[in-house]
PDB file of C-alpha atoms in Angstrom:
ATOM      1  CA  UNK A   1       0.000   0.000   0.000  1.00  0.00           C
ATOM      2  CA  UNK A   2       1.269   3.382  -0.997  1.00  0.00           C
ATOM      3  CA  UNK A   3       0.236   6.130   1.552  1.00  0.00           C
ATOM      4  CA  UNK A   4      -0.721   9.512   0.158  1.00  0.00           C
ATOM      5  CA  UNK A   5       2.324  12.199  -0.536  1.00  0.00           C
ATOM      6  CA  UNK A   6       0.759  15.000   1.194  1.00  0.00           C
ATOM      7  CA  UNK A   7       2.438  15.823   4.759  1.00  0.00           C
ATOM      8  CA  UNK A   8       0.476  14.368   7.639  1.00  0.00           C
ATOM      9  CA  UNK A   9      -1.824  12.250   5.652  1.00  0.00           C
ATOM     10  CA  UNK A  10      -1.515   8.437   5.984  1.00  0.00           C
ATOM     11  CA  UNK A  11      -4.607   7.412   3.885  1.00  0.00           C
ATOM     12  CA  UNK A  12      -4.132   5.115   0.815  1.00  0.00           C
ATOM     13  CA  UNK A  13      -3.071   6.527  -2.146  1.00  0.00           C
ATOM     14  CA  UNK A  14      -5.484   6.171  -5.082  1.00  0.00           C
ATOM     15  CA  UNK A  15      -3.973   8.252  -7.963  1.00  0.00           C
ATOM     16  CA  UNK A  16      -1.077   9.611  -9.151  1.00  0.00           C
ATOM     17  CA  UNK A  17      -0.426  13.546  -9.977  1.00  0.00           C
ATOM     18  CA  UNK A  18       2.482  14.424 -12.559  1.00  0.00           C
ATOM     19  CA  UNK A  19       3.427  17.828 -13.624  1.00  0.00           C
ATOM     20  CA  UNK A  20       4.631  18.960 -17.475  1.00  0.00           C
ATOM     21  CA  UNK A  21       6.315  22.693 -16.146  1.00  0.00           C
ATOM     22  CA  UNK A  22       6.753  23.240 -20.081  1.00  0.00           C
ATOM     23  CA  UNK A  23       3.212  22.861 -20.809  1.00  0.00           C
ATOM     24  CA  UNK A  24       2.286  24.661 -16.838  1.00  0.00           C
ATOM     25  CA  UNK A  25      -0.025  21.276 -16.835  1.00  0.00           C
ATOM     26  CA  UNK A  26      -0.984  19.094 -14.147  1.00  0.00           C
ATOM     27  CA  UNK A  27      -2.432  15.089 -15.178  1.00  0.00           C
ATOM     28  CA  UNK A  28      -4.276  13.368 -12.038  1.00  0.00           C
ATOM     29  CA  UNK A  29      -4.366   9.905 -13.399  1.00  0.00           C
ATOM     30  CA  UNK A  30      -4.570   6.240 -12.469  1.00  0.00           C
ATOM     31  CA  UNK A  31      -1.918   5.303  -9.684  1.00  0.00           C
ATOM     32  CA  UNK A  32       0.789   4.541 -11.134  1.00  0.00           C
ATOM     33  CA  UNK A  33       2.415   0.883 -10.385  1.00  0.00           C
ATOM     34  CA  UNK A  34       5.231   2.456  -9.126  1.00  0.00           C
ATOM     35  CA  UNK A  35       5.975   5.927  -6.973  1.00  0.00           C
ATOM     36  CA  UNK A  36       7.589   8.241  -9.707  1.00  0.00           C
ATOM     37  CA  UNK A  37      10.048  10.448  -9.088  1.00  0.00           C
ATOM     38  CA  UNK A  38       8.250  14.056  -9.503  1.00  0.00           C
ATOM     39  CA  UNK A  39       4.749  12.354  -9.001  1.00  0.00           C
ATOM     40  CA  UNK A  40       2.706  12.894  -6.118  1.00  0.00           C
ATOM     41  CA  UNK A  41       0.293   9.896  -4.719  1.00  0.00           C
ATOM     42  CA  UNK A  42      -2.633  10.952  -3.808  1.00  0.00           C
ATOM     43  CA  UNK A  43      -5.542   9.780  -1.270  1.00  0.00           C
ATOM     44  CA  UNK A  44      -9.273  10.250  -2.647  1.00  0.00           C
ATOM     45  CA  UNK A  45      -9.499  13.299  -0.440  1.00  0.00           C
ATOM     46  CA  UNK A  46      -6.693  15.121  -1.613  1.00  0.00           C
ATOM     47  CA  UNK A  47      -7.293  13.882  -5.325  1.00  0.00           C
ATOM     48  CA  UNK A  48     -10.662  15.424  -5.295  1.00  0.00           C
ATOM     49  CA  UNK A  49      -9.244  18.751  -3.387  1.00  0.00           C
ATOM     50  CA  UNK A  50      -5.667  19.380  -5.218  1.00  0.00           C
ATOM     51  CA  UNK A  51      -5.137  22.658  -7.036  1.00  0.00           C
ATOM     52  CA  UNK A  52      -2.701  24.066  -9.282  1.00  0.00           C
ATOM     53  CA  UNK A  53      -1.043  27.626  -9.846  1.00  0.00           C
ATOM     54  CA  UNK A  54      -2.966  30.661 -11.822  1.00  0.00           C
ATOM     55  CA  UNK A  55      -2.511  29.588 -15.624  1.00  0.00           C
ATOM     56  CA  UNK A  56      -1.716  26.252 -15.481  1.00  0.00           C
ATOM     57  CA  UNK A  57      -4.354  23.386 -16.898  1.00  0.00           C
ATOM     58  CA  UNK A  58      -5.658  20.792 -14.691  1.00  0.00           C
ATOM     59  CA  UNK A  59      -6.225  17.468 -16.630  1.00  0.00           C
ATOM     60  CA  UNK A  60      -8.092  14.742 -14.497  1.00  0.00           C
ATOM     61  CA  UNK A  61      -8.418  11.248 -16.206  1.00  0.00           C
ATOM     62  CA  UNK A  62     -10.198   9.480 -13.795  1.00  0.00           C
ATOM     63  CA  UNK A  63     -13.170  10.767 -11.458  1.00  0.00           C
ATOM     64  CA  UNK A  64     -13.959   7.335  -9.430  1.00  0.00           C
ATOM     65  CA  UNK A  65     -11.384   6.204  -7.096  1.00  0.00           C
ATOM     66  CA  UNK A  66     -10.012   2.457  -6.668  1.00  0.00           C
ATOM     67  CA  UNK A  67      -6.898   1.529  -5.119  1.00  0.00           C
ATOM     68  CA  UNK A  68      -4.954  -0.905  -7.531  1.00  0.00           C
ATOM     69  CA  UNK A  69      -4.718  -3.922  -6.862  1.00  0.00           C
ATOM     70  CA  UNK A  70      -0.891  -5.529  -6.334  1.00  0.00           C
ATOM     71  CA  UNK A  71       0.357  -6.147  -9.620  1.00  0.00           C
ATOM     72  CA  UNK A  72       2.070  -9.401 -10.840  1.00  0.00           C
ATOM     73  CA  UNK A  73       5.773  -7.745 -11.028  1.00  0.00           C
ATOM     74  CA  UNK A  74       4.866  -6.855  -7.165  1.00  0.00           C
ATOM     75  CA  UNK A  75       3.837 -10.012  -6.263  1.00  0.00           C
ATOM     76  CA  UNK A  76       7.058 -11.894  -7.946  1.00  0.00           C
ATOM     77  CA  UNK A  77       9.322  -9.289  -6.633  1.00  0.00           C
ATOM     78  CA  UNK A  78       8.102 -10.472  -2.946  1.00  0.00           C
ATOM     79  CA  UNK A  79       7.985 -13.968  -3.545  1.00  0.00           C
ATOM     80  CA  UNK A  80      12.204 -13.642  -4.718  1.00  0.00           C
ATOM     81  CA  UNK A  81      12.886 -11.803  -2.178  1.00  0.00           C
ATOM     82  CA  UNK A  82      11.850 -13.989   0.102  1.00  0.00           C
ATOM     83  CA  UNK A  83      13.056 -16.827  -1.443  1.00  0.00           C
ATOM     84  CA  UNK A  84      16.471 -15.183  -1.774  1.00  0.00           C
ATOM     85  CA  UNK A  85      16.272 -14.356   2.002  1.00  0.00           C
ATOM     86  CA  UNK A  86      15.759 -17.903   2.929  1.00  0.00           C
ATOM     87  CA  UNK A  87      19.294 -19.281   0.815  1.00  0.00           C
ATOM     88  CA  UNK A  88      21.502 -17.294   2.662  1.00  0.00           C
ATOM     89  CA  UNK A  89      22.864 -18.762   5.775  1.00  0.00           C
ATOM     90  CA  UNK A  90      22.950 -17.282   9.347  1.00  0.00           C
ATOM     91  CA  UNK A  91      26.504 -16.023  10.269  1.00  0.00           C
ATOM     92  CA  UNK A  92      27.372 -18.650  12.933  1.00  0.00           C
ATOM     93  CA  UNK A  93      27.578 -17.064  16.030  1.00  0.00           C
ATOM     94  CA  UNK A  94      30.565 -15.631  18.349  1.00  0.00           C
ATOM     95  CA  UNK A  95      31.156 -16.794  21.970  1.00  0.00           C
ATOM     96  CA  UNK A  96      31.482 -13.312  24.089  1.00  0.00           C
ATOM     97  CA  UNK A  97      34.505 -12.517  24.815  1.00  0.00           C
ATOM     98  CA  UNK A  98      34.671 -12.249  28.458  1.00  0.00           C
ATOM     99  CA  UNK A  99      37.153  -9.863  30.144  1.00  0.00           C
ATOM    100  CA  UNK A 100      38.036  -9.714  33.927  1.00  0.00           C
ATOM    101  CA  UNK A 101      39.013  -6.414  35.068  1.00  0.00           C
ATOM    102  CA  UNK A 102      40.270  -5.439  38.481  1.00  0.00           C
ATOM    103  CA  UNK A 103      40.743  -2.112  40.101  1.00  0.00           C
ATOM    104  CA  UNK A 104      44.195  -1.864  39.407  1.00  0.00           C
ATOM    105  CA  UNK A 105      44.007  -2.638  36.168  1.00  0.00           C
ATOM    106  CA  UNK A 106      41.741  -0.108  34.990  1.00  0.00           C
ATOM    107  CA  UNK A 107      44.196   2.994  34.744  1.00  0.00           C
ATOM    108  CA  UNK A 108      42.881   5.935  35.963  1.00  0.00           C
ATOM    109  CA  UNK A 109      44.236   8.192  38.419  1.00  0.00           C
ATOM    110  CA  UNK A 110      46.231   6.548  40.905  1.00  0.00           C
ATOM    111  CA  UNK A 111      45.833   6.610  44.840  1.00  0.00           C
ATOM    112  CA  UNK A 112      48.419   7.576  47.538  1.00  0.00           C
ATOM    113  CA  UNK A 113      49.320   4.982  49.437  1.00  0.00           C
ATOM    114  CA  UNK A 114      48.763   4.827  53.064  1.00  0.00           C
ATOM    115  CA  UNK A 115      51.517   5.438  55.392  1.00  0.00           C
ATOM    116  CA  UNK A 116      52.127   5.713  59.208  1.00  0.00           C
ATOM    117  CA  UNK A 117      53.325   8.982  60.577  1.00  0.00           C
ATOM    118  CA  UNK A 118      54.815   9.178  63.782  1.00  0.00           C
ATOM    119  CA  UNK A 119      53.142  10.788  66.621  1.00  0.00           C
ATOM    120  CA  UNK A 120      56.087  13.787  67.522  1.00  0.00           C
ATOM    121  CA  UNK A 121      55.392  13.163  70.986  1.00  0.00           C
ATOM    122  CA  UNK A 122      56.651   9.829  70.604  1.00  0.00           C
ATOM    123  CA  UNK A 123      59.833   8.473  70.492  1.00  0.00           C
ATOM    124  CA  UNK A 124      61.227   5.756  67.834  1.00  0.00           C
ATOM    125  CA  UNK A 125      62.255   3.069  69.922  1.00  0.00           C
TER     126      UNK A 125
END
């Protein structure tokens, strides 16, 4: 299903709008079997609402609305890719690669160590 081109609209597309800027003429025909570059998809209500610029011709071939229906070429280019999809094998997988760490060997910055300073009341005997 081919959603409608118009921003914020997620209806089914039902026609197809192309442009001819040398002519300043718009065609709202038959959707197309595939999206067009430069063609805009259109859902019934936008089909039925779509303008075009001051001096420019609006041509519509078709007035009732159907979606098409999937076409052969569609249907064949699913069933190979899926087909396709089902030769190729899995990568086999990798064990994890497991990594003890401890304190001291994650650098970082290092500590002072802990020394005993004499009391200087005391004597060192």
């Amino acid at each position: 299903m081919r959603q409608c081109s118009r921003t914020q609209c997620a209806e089914r597309a039902v026609v197809t709008m192309t442009y001819n800027y040398g002519e300043a003429t718009a065609v709202v025909g038959p959707l197309s079997p595939v999206a067009q570059k430069g063609a805009l998809d259109l859902c019934e209500n936008h089909a039925q609402s779509v303008t075009v610029p001051r001096g420019w011709t609006m041509v519509r071939l078709v007035t009732e609305y159907e979606p098409a229906p999937p076409s052969d070429n569609d249907l064949m280019a699913l069933a190979n890719a899926i087909k396709e999809a089902s030769r190729r094998r899995a990568p086999e997988p990798k064990p994890a690669e497991r990594q003890v760490r401890r304190r001291s060997d994650v650098p970082g910055p290092t500590t002072p160590a802990l020394r005993a300073v004499p009391n200087p009341g005391e004597s060192d005997d």
